[in-house]
């Protein structure tokens, strides 16, 4: 984690105007605390030159319900989102393509649904698995119980959200994937804010 944070600091110092005057070796504690207003007022200074004009960027915006909408640039790495997809949050095919997202419905988690979920994650080469803790628990338990081989999966990160991730599920997921799942807090506009 410390190495990843330091790599991110080096990237920010090398590729953004906002952080360019900080040494690459500085610690996270040495950097200024910023908020949405800081981003709004100096937006262009935060955009990385590496990604600024990348052809596969997509822009996500807040609703602006608490003020001026905030724009955030995201890349197109594949993400599978396990949740109950009721009508008010269901996305169109165009939105799914635009956001590079796969909707996986957790309203039904029987053996057939879990098997289908398993195959979609493998076939679509999902890199990031996001879901309610209970759904991730069901999927992990299914993998353990059936002895399924996940070595061909491309999953590099597992994020739990929406409810506390029980220690038992945390331990099982870590055992299966070979890395720790992330317990997270976030919002729709900016994704994950705290872990």
Steps between C-alpha positions, in 0.01 A plus 500: 500500500778741588672432167175559308444829684858610425457404132182709488682797655782467244241485220321810634825697535618405149171544312290771668549873542344496847764267651800582276682707765499219758794258518428148367620362833253696715255307717122511478495707821707771327235558230215750546149387590268579208123495455245539219541878499876463449432273200240736356719808533819338363361210297751515213794498741389159638464323164791264430680566171524121458123462479381849404440427132477118509246388236324256733429746783146546626373788709277441803314790660332555833136602492586841639236464771730668753632765262685505169541156338849350527659325199732202550694321223510121519669234287328195351625203704218244526298499821228257607250640747298251705187655649122493474433691176160654567353735238624825651866389480488269196721620215437498127721304259653829391580596861655158564719538193587857593588408859660164409280337760336160526179487705477179703170461684522378860123474551532132414804316637405136448748246357400567138536878539839461673623266226397753234671779696814287523514453122432867421786613726735259323379560143490881523843511667367712786780681682307667779221323690274737693208385706297498815682306769226238523515434122879470504462260793256285302732495198808414709312226684381358165858490370621328820213250514521397133880507480483722189833602346537877480858494368378620157322799650647846440370645829763722662280675757192414704305788660228444754244774552156580634534297821774387736713214369504224767845377602413146388419623147811720499719202591339267244525756219866564585570126498329447162639801313842521663452865600292690752158631399438869557246621753384827354296815526415706194246678283380480140689807378851419618489129564689390809593767750625306803617147566 
